[in-house]
GROMACS .gro file of C-alpha atoms in nm:
model
  432
    1ARG     CA    1   0.001   0.003  -0.003
    2ARG     CA    2   0.107   0.356  -0.056
    3VAL     CA    3   0.176   0.629   0.198
    4HIS     CA    4   0.242   0.998   0.119
    5GLY     CA    5   0.470   1.051  -0.174
    6GLY     CA    6   0.368   0.727  -0.342
    7ILE     CA    7   0.612   0.511  -0.141
    8LEU     CA    8   0.518   0.136  -0.137
    9LEU     CA    9   0.563   0.062   0.230
   10ARG     CA   10   0.500  -0.325   0.220
   11LYS     CA   11   0.662  -0.371  -0.121
   12ARG     CA   12   0.911  -0.670  -0.114
   13GLY     CA   13   1.219  -0.709  -0.335
   14VAL     CA   14   1.466  -0.970  -0.221
   15PRO     CA   15   1.269  -1.256  -0.037
   16ALA     CA   16   1.299  -1.224   0.329
   17SER     CA   17   1.266  -1.596   0.365
   18LEU     CA   18   1.614  -1.635   0.237
   19SER     CA   19   1.762  -1.427   0.528
   20MET     CA   20   1.544  -1.619   0.781
   21VAL     CA   21   1.679  -1.951   0.645
   22VAL     CA   22   2.035  -1.836   0.652
   23GLN     CA   23   1.999  -1.734   1.018
   24ALA     CA   24   1.842  -2.052   1.100
   25LEU     CA   25   2.133  -2.256   0.949
   26GLN     CA   26   2.373  -2.022   1.156
   27ILE     CA   27   2.203  -2.176   1.455
   28VAL     CA   28   2.247  -2.532   1.312
   29HIS     CA   29   2.615  -2.479   1.307
   30ILE     CA   30   2.625  -2.357   1.658
   31LEU     CA   31   2.450  -2.687   1.749
   32ALA     CA   32   2.695  -2.876   1.552
   33VAL     CA   33   2.993  -2.742   1.741
   34ALA     CA   34   2.824  -2.792   2.090
   35PRO     CA   35   2.943  -3.069   2.302
   36PHE     CA   36   2.647  -3.314   2.238
   37SER     CA   37   2.842  -3.630   2.147
   38TRP     CA   38   2.728  -3.621   1.782
   39PRO     CA   39   2.840  -3.936   1.612
   40PRO     CA   40   3.087  -3.864   1.329
   41SER     CA   41   2.842  -3.907   1.029
   42ALA     CA   42   2.595  -3.662   1.202
   43GLN     CA   43   2.874  -3.420   1.296
   44ARG     CA   44   2.995  -3.407   0.929
   45ALA     CA   45   2.642  -3.347   0.802
   46LEU     CA   46   2.581  -3.058   1.059
   47ASN     CA   47   2.931  -2.912   0.991
   48GLY     CA   48   2.828  -2.857   0.629
   49PHE     CA   49   2.627  -2.556   0.749
   50SER     CA   50   2.937  -2.377   0.873
   51ILE     CA   51   2.966  -2.186   0.546
   52PHE     CA   52   2.675  -1.972   0.660
   53SER     CA   53   2.853  -1.878   0.999
   54LEU     CA   54   3.136  -1.677   0.822
   55ASP     CA   55   3.393  -1.874   1.032
   56VAL     CA   56   3.746  -1.717   0.995
   57ASN     CA   57   3.903  -2.062   1.062
   58LEU     CA   58   3.776  -2.142   0.698
   59LEU     CA   59   4.017  -1.884   0.561
   60ALA     CA   60   4.324  -1.989   0.783
   61SER     CA   61   4.485  -2.225   0.548
   62GLU     CA   62   4.475  -1.979   0.252
   63CYS     CA   63   4.545  -1.670   0.451
   64ALA     CA   64   4.818  -1.802   0.684
   65LEU     CA   65   4.617  -1.713   0.994
   66SER     CA   66   4.800  -1.951   1.213
   67SER     CA   67   4.765  -1.788   1.555
   68PHE     CA   68   4.442  -1.716   1.751
   69GLY     CA   69   4.554  -1.351   1.791
   70ALA     CA   70   4.565  -1.300   1.406
   71LYS     CA   71   4.231  -1.468   1.347
   72TYR     CA   72   4.061  -1.265   1.616
   73ALA     CA   73   4.200  -0.945   1.475
   74VAL     CA   74   4.091  -1.020   1.123
   75ALA     CA   75   3.735  -1.127   1.245
   76MET     CA   76   3.698  -0.804   1.430
   77GLY     CA   77   3.860  -0.587   1.171
   78ALA     CA   78   3.662  -0.713   0.859
   79PRO     CA   79   3.340  -0.555   0.914
   80VAL     CA   80   3.520  -0.217   0.972
   81LEU     CA   81   3.733  -0.263   0.654
   82PHE     CA   82   3.407  -0.358   0.465
   83LEU     CA   83   3.248  -0.019   0.581
   84VAL     CA   84   3.560   0.172   0.496
   85ALA     CA   85   3.574   0.030   0.150
   86LEU     CA   86   3.198   0.126   0.099
   87GLY     CA   87   3.284   0.475   0.203
   88LEU     CA   88   3.578   0.497  -0.029
   89MET     CA   89   3.374   0.377  -0.317
   90THR     CA   90   3.113   0.651  -0.230
   91LEU     CA   91   3.380   0.910  -0.236
   92VAL     CA   92   3.499   0.785  -0.576
   93LEU     CA   93   3.150   0.784  -0.722
   94HIS     CA   94   3.105   1.149  -0.592
   95ALA     CA   95   3.445   1.250  -0.763
   96VAL     CA   96   3.342   1.083  -1.094
   97ARG     CA   97   2.998   1.261  -1.066
   98ALA     CA   98   3.160   1.601  -0.999
   99VAL     CA   99   3.443   1.568  -1.263
  100THR     CA  100   3.278   1.391  -1.560
  101GLY     CA  101   2.900   1.484  -1.493
  102LEU     CA  102   2.823   1.117  -1.524
  103LEU     CA  103   2.580   0.936  -1.289
  104LYS     CA  104   2.361   1.249  -1.240
  105ALA     CA  105   2.064   1.043  -1.311
  106PHE     CA  106   2.116   0.859  -0.986
  107PRO     CA  107   2.031   1.025  -0.648
  108SER     CA  108   2.332   1.147  -0.451
  109VAL     CA  109   2.398   0.982  -0.110
  110THR     CA  110   2.619   1.065   0.160
  111ILE     CA  111   2.877   0.830   0.320
  112ALA     CA  112   2.673   0.809   0.640
  113ASP     CA  113   2.371   0.703   0.436
  114VAL     CA  114   2.578   0.425   0.277
  115VAL     CA  115   2.713   0.305   0.605
  116LEU     CA  116   2.381   0.310   0.787
  117SER     CA  117   2.220   0.136   0.491
  118SER     CA  118   2.484  -0.130   0.504
  119VAL     CA  119   2.458  -0.184   0.882
  120PHE     CA  120   2.073  -0.202   0.876
  121SER     CA  121   2.064  -0.444   0.576
  122VAL     CA  122   2.374  -0.666   0.657
  123GLY     CA  123   2.384  -0.619   1.041
  124PRO     CA  124   2.103  -0.847   1.128
  125LEU     CA  125   2.225  -1.124   0.887
  126VAL     CA  126   2.578  -1.154   1.026
  127TYR     CA  127   2.486  -1.052   1.377
  128LEU     CA  128   2.499  -1.407   1.530
  129PRO     CA  129   2.847  -1.531   1.399
  130LEU     CA  130   2.985  -1.171   1.459
  131ALA     CA  131   2.863  -1.153   1.824
  132ARG     CA  132   2.994  -1.504   1.887
  133ALA     CA  133   3.334  -1.425   1.732
  134THR     CA  134   3.356  -1.121   1.969
  135LEU     CA  135   3.282  -1.314   2.271
  136VAL     CA  136   3.524  -1.589   2.208
  137LEU     CA  137   3.808  -1.378   2.362
  138PHE     CA  138   3.617  -1.373   2.702
  139ASP     CA  139   3.546  -1.754   2.705
  140CYS     CA  140   3.807  -1.903   2.935
  141ARG     CA  141   3.834  -2.225   3.126
  142SER     CA  142   4.062  -2.403   3.383
  143LEU     CA  143   4.281  -2.712   3.303
  144PRO     CA  144   4.372  -3.010   3.539
  145HIS     CA  145   4.701  -2.945   3.698
  146SER     CA  146   4.702  -2.589   3.613
  147SER     CA  147   4.611  -2.274   3.805
  148ASP     CA  148   4.578  -2.059   3.501
  149LEU     CA  149   4.288  -1.995   3.273
  150TRP     CA  150   4.307  -2.092   2.903
  151LEU     CA  151   4.107  -1.982   2.608
  152LYS     CA  152   3.858  -2.253   2.513
  153ALA     CA  153   3.904  -2.161   2.140
  154SER     CA  154   4.275  -2.222   2.156
  155LEU     CA  155   4.394  -2.420   2.462
  156VAL     CA  156   4.763  -2.303   2.410
  157GLU     CA  157   4.660  -1.938   2.473
  158LYS     CA  158   4.642  -1.826   2.837
  159CYS     CA  159   4.369  -1.572   2.951
  160PHE     CA  160   4.493  -1.262   3.124
  161ASP     CA  161   4.856  -1.280   3.015
  162ALA     CA  162   5.037  -1.016   2.826
  163LYS     CA  163   4.924  -1.140   2.481
  164TRP     CA  164   4.558  -1.162   2.592
  165TRP     CA  165   4.571  -0.809   2.712
  166ARG     CA  166   4.701  -0.701   2.379
  167LEU     CA  167   4.389  -0.831   2.224
  168PHE     CA  168   4.161  -0.700   2.496
  169PRO     CA  169   4.121  -0.362   2.337
  170ILE     CA  170   4.020  -0.519   2.024
  171GLY     CA  171   3.760  -0.736   2.205
  172LEU     CA  172   3.633  -0.443   2.391
  173VAL     CA  173   3.589  -0.240   2.062
  174GLY     CA  174   3.410  -0.550   1.915
  175LEU     CA  175   3.169  -0.566   2.207
  176VAL     CA  176   3.084  -0.193   2.181
  177LEU     CA  177   3.053  -0.187   1.800
  178TYR     CA  178   2.911  -0.530   1.721
  179ALA     CA  179   2.755  -0.721   2.017
  180PHE     CA  180   2.579  -0.418   2.176
  181GLY     CA  181   2.637  -0.137   1.904
  182ILE     CA  182   2.457  -0.292   1.612
  183PRO     CA  183   2.127  -0.349   1.815
  184ALA     CA  184   2.155  -0.027   2.014
  185LEU     CA  185   2.194   0.176   1.682
  186ILE     CA  186   1.901  -0.002   1.536
  187LEU     CA  187   1.686   0.046   1.832
  188ALA     CA  188   1.778   0.408   1.874
  189THR     CA  189   1.693   0.484   1.501
  190LEU     CA  190   1.345   0.311   1.536
  191LEU     CA  191   1.256   0.487   1.855
  192ARG     CA  192   1.368   0.819   1.738
  193SER     CA  193   1.146   0.794   1.438
  194ARG     CA  194   0.871   0.569   1.578
  195ASN     CA  195   0.599   0.831   1.497
  196LEU     CA  196   0.705   0.838   1.136
  197LEU     CA  197   0.800   0.494   1.057
  198PHE     CA  198   0.473   0.424   0.859
  199THR     CA  199   0.394   0.769   0.719
  200ASP     CA  200   0.717   0.961   0.627
  201PRO     CA  201   0.848   0.869   0.283
  202VAL     CA  202   1.202   0.974   0.379
  203VAL     CA  203   1.200   0.754   0.689
  204ILE     CA  204   1.052   0.455   0.513
  205SER     CA  205   1.310   0.496   0.216
  206ARG     CA  206   1.598   0.496   0.467
  207PHE     CA  207   1.497   0.259   0.745
  208GLY     CA  208   1.195   0.078   0.597
  209GLY     CA  209   1.390  -0.240   0.529
  210LEU     CA  210   1.436  -0.297   0.910
  211TYR     CA  211   1.054  -0.307   0.979
  212LYS     CA  212   0.839  -0.310   0.670
  213LEU     CA  213   0.765  -0.677   0.693
  214VAL     CA  214   0.638  -0.664   1.044
  215ARG     CA  215   0.314  -0.547   1.182
  216ARG     CA  216   0.302  -0.203   1.326
  217PRO     CA  217   0.304  -0.296   1.708
  218TYR     CA  218   0.616  -0.513   1.664
  219PHE     CA  219   0.832  -0.248   1.473
  220ALA     CA  220   1.135  -0.325   1.713
  221LEU     CA  221   1.134  -0.703   1.620
  222PRO     CA  222   1.472  -0.694   1.470
  223VAL     CA  223   1.626  -0.574   1.793
  224VAL     CA  224   1.437  -0.846   1.979
  225LEU     CA  225   1.568  -1.114   1.741
  226MET     CA  226   1.926  -0.975   1.781
  227GLY     CA  227   1.885  -1.013   2.165
  228LYS     CA  228   1.775  -1.379   2.106
  229LYS     CA  229   2.087  -1.439   1.885
  230LEU     CA  230   2.324  -1.283   2.151
  231ALA     CA  231   2.166  -1.513   2.417
  232ILE     CA  232   2.237  -1.815   2.190
  233ALA     CA  233   2.589  -1.699   2.119
  234ALA     CA  234   2.661  -1.633   2.488
  235ALA     CA  235   2.514  -1.960   2.603
  236SER     CA  236   2.692  -2.169   2.327
  237LEU     CA  237   3.035  -2.027   2.468
  238PHE     CA  238   3.008  -1.970   2.838
  239LEU     CA  239   2.786  -2.287   2.914
  240SER     CA  240   2.976  -2.537   2.681
  241LEU     CA  241   3.152  -2.703   2.970
  242VAL     CA  242   2.801  -2.788   3.148
  243PRO     CA  243   2.595  -2.945   2.851
  244SER     CA  244   2.291  -2.986   3.059
  245LEU     CA  245   2.272  -2.615   3.128
  246LEU     CA  246   2.359  -2.537   2.773
  247ILE     CA  247   2.077  -2.750   2.649
  248ALA     CA  248   1.828  -2.605   2.886
  249ALA     CA  249   1.934  -2.250   2.786
  250LEU     CA  250   1.936  -2.305   2.417
  251LEU     CA  251   1.596  -2.488   2.435
  252GLY     CA  252   1.454  -2.216   2.646
  253VAL     CA  253   1.563  -1.939   2.408
  254ILE     CA  254   1.485  -2.104   2.085
  255PHE     CA  255   1.160  -2.277   2.175
  256GLY     CA  256   1.053  -1.993   2.404
  257ALA     CA  257   1.108  -1.729   2.135
  258GLY     CA  258   0.924  -1.944   1.876
  259LEU     CA  259   0.632  -2.009   2.100
  260VAL     CA  260   0.597  -1.636   2.171
  261GLN     CA  261   0.634  -1.555   1.792
  262SER     CA  262   0.372  -1.820   1.703
  263LYS     CA  263   0.123  -1.651   1.943
  264VAL     CA  264   0.179  -1.286   1.844
  265ARG     CA  265   0.233  -1.348   1.477
  266PRO     CA  266   0.453  -1.030   1.429
  267PHE     CA  267   0.506  -1.054   1.050
  268TYR     CA  268   0.278  -0.860   0.813
  269TYR     CA  269   0.289  -1.142   0.564
  270PRO     CA  270   0.166  -1.468   0.711
  271ILE     CA  271   0.423  -1.671   0.506
  272TYR     CA  272   0.701  -1.553   0.739
  273ASP     CA  273   0.508  -1.655   1.059
  274ARG     CA  274   0.472  -1.997   0.908
  275LEU     CA  275   0.837  -2.015   0.809
  276ASP     CA  276   0.949  -1.898   1.150
  277LEU     CA  277   0.732  -2.174   1.314
  278ALA     CA  278   0.868  -2.450   1.087
  279LEU     CA  279   1.235  -2.344   1.143
  280THR     CA  280   1.189  -2.327   1.518
  281THR     CA  281   1.027  -2.667   1.527
  282LEU     CA  282   1.321  -2.822   1.330
  283LEU     CA  283   1.572  -2.656   1.531
  284SER     CA  284   1.416  -2.772   1.850
  285VAL     CA  285   1.410  -3.127   1.715
  286LEU     CA  286   1.796  -3.112   1.644
  287LEU     CA  287   1.851  -2.971   1.999
  288ILE     CA  288   1.656  -3.250   2.150
  289CYS     CA  289   1.851  -3.509   1.941
  290GLY     CA  290   2.163  -3.361   2.081
  291MET     CA  291   2.029  -3.378   2.429
  292VAL     CA  292   1.936  -3.748   2.388
  293LEU     CA  293   2.285  -3.824   2.241
  294TYR     CA  294   2.456  -3.647   2.543
  295ALA     CA  295   2.239  -3.820   2.789
  296ASP     CA  296   2.296  -4.164   2.618
  297ASP     CA  297   2.677  -4.115   2.602
  298ALA     CA  298   2.682  -4.006   2.971
  299ALA     CA  299   2.487  -4.315   3.073
  300ASN     CA  300   2.710  -4.538   2.872
  301PRO     CA  301   3.047  -4.386   2.856
  302ASN     CA  302   3.227  -4.700   2.765
  303VAL     CA  303   2.975  -4.837   2.494
  304LYS     CA  304   3.053  -4.699   2.147
  305PRO     CA  305   2.831  -4.647   1.968
  306ALA     CA  306   2.581  -4.572   2.227
  307PRO     CA  307   2.265  -4.783   2.233
  308HIS     CA  308   2.035  -4.522   2.073
  309ASP     CA  309   2.292  -4.367   1.827
  310ALA     CA  310   2.159  -4.516   1.511
  311PHE     CA  311   1.791  -4.413   1.591
  312VAL     CA  312   1.882  -4.057   1.688
  313VAL     CA  313   2.115  -4.014   1.379
  314GLY     CA  314   1.833  -4.125   1.164
  315ILE     CA  315   1.617  -3.861   1.313
  316VAL     CA  316   1.908  -3.600   1.272
  317PHE     CA  317   1.934  -3.681   0.902
  318THR     CA  318   1.560  -3.675   0.862
  319THR     CA  319   1.544  -3.336   1.020
  320ILE     CA  320   1.826  -3.204   0.810
  321ALA     CA  321   1.654  -3.308   0.510
  322LEU     CA  322   1.338  -3.152   0.614
  323LEU     CA  323   1.524  -2.831   0.682
  324VAL     CA  324   1.654  -2.823   0.336
  325VAL     CA  325   1.309  -2.901   0.182
  326VAL     CA  326   1.148  -2.645   0.406
  327ALA     CA  327   1.412  -2.381   0.313
  328ILE     CA  328   1.382  -2.435  -0.065
  329GLY     CA  329   1.003  -2.472  -0.042
  330PHE     CA  330   0.940  -2.148   0.147
  331VAL     CA  331   1.195  -1.941  -0.059
  332VAL     CA  332   1.025  -2.057  -0.380
  333ALA     CA  333   0.693  -1.987  -0.235
  334ASP     CA  334   0.814  -1.644  -0.129
  335VAL     CA  335   0.942  -1.562  -0.476
  336LEU     CA  336   0.620  -1.671  -0.640
  337GLU     CA  337   0.425  -1.452  -0.399
  338ILE     CA  338   0.646  -1.159  -0.474
  339ARG     CA  339   0.599  -1.202  -0.837
  340ASP     CA  340   0.221  -1.242  -0.813
  341GLU     CA  341   0.220  -0.913  -0.601
  342ARG     CA  342   0.405  -0.735  -0.881
  343LYS     CA  343   0.164  -0.870  -1.140
  344ARG     CA  344  -0.133  -0.745  -0.941
  345ARG     CA  345   0.024  -0.419  -0.870
  346ALA     CA  346   0.098  -0.358  -1.239
  347GLN     CA  347  -0.267  -0.420  -1.323
  348GLY     CA  348  -0.389  -0.187  -1.059
  349LEU     CA  349  -0.526  -0.467  -0.843
  350PRO     CA  350  -0.504  -0.472  -0.462
  351VAL     CA  351  -0.222  -0.693  -0.312
  352THR     CA  352  -0.424  -0.951  -0.147
  353VAL     CA  353  -0.197  -1.155   0.071
  354PHE     CA  354  -0.288  -0.978   0.392
  355GLU     CA  355  -0.619  -0.850   0.288
  356THR     CA  356  -0.747  -1.202   0.193
  357GLU     CA  357  -0.693  -1.315   0.560
  358ALA     CA  358  -0.859  -1.016   0.696
  359GLU     CA  359  -1.149  -1.077   0.455
  360HIS     CA  360  -1.168  -1.432   0.567
  361VAL     CA  361  -1.191  -1.340   0.937
  362PHE     CA  362  -1.439  -1.077   0.829
  363ARG     CA  363  -1.668  -1.341   0.653
  364SER     CA  364  -1.638  -1.617   0.925
  365ARG     CA  365  -1.651  -1.419   1.253
  366LEU     CA  366  -1.878  -1.131   1.180
  367CYS     CA  367  -2.183  -1.299   1.322
  368ASP     CA  368  -1.998  -1.377   1.654
  369ILE     CA  369  -1.897  -1.006   1.719
  370ASP     CA  370  -2.155  -0.841   1.948
  371ASP     CA  371  -2.051  -0.476   1.848
  372ARG     CA  372  -2.070  -0.545   1.472
  373GLU     CA  373  -2.044  -0.180   1.363
  374ALA     CA  374  -1.732  -0.112   1.565
  375PHE     CA  375  -1.579  -0.440   1.429
  376ALA     CA  376  -1.666  -0.346   1.070
  377ALA     CA  377  -1.517  -0.016   1.105
  378ARG     CA  378  -1.195  -0.143   1.248
  379VAL     CA  379  -1.170  -0.391   0.949
  380ILE     CA  380  -1.228  -0.107   0.711
  381CYS     CA  381  -0.961   0.095   0.868
  382SER     CA  382  -0.721  -0.194   0.851
  383ILE     CA  383  -0.779  -0.256   0.492
  384ALA     CA  384  -0.774   0.117   0.413
  385ALA     CA  385  -0.429   0.111   0.602
  386GLU     CA  386  -0.528   0.406   0.812
  387PRO     CA  387  -0.606   0.270   1.171
  388ASP     CA  388  -0.537   0.616   1.323
  389LEU     CA  389  -0.863   0.738   1.160
  390ALA     CA  390  -1.087   0.461   1.329
  391SER     CA  391  -1.235   0.712   1.569
  392SER     CA  392  -1.334   0.939   1.298
  393LEU     CA  393  -1.511   0.704   1.073
  394PRO     CA  394  -1.881   0.700   1.089
  395SER     CA  395  -2.085   0.384   1.210
  396VAL     CA  396  -2.117   0.123   0.947
  397SER     CA  397  -2.478  -0.038   0.916
  398VAL     CA  398  -2.510  -0.403   0.962
  399SER     CA  399  -2.855  -0.566   0.932
  400SER     CA  400  -2.996  -0.798   1.204
  401HIS     CA  401  -2.932  -1.101   0.964
  402CYS     CA  402  -2.568  -1.023   0.971
  403GLU     CA  403  -2.553  -0.922   0.623
  404LEU     CA  404  -2.303  -0.666   0.518
  405ASP     CA  405  -2.263  -0.542   0.168
  406PHE     CA  406  -1.957  -0.316   0.062
  407MET     CA  407  -1.946  -0.271  -0.301
  408ASP     CA  408  -1.623  -0.133  -0.444
  409GLY     CA  409  -1.617   0.232  -0.324
  410THR     CA  410  -1.499   0.463  -0.058
  411VAL     CA  411  -1.590   0.539   0.306
  412ALA     CA  412  -1.569   0.913   0.396
  413SER     CA  413  -1.395   1.037   0.702
  414SER     CA  414  -1.617   1.278   0.884
  415SER     CA  415  -1.305   1.487   1.008
  416GLN     CA  416  -1.106   1.487   0.690
  417SER     CA  417  -1.178   1.566   0.321
  418SER     CA  418  -0.999   1.278   0.187
  419ARG     CA  419  -1.173   0.960   0.103
  420LEU     CA  420  -1.035   0.608   0.198
  421PRO     CA  421  -1.044   0.337  -0.078
  422ILE     CA  422  -1.209   0.015   0.040
  423GLU     CA  423  -1.075  -0.293  -0.135
  424LEU     CA  424  -1.322  -0.536   0.010
  425ALA     CA  425  -1.571  -0.657  -0.238
  426SER     CA  426  -1.921  -0.766  -0.160
  427VAL     CA  427  -1.924  -0.952   0.178
  428SER     CA  428  -2.243  -1.141   0.294
  429VAL     CA  429  -2.253  -1.369   0.583
  430SER     CA  430  -2.569  -1.551   0.698
  431ASP     CA  431  -2.640  -1.660   1.044
  432GLN     CA  432  -2.619  -2.027   0.936
   0.00000   0.00000   0.00000
């Protein structure tokens, strides 16, 4: 739908399902490296998703990053170098535009706009592996026959020695910029513009990618999801020596967040609520499999393979296969849905993904609503995408037989001269 200036607020470009799938696969990799006594075959299958976690260790053989300190510095510096490169590219484009007169057909953007746009678009996608990579420096453990603390990520590196303290400023900057800085920046941006998020074309064009796919009351959902990822990253590191607590923490975060989202349905398009539920269910199954394998191994430490390994591994492979099928299926469905929206928009027809669901509720539940006039007015305001005008709309007449007939037309606002388009065709519901 359009707001002032002709901006399409809910218009979709790149399928959001793709980003959701990638972020779920990042959690799969965290489960793969957790101490759940995965059998070798299951471990290899789960490790196949490490490519989505942007692990610096994958580059170690090619980039000669032999020491933990070098790997950590590269992991913390790569995002900054990426933003610096974008800034330099923007300067070059400005110079070309000023000297040659080329590119004048394209809108001029500042370096700050480019950097913020990159953080807002890429930040949520890479937040989980970036936050986990930052926290690695602070994850220490003791070893038998040693009074020192050692890094879990590299047991030849001591914590709190001279070498560790040289890395500490880098880790502190990483905490400020990445682990806490990205969600804080996004939250501050959304709160500062919260009264303009759905009405101002400039705000929508700059920040709409953060919230345009969620319903109005849940505009801060990206920040909440980053809090969930930070909890997963912290638990996977600091609780790794106590697998029972790690399982409880991960299951509480993943399953609990999924349960809440299934109740509130925060996304504007229902396909994303369904995808989130499917991904959460499959991740929970994998986590439960890890829990069973760990319990089985703890109960039978001298029996290899453990009694239930074959059965649980079968479930793991089935879950991985379902995860792939679900990912491909929802991404394809998302692409087809976006294509259908574009066709309908080009033909001047309403985009019906959300409105169809509202009309279904309208048809099936109208007779059960005591205050039918108020309900009808709210539905009209929702479809007209102007809920703030609910109080100013006149009452809608509904007959005693629960028949409501809206032919294509408009409903006038008593306090404003504009007329709101109603894209709900004839609706007739009988008492039967």
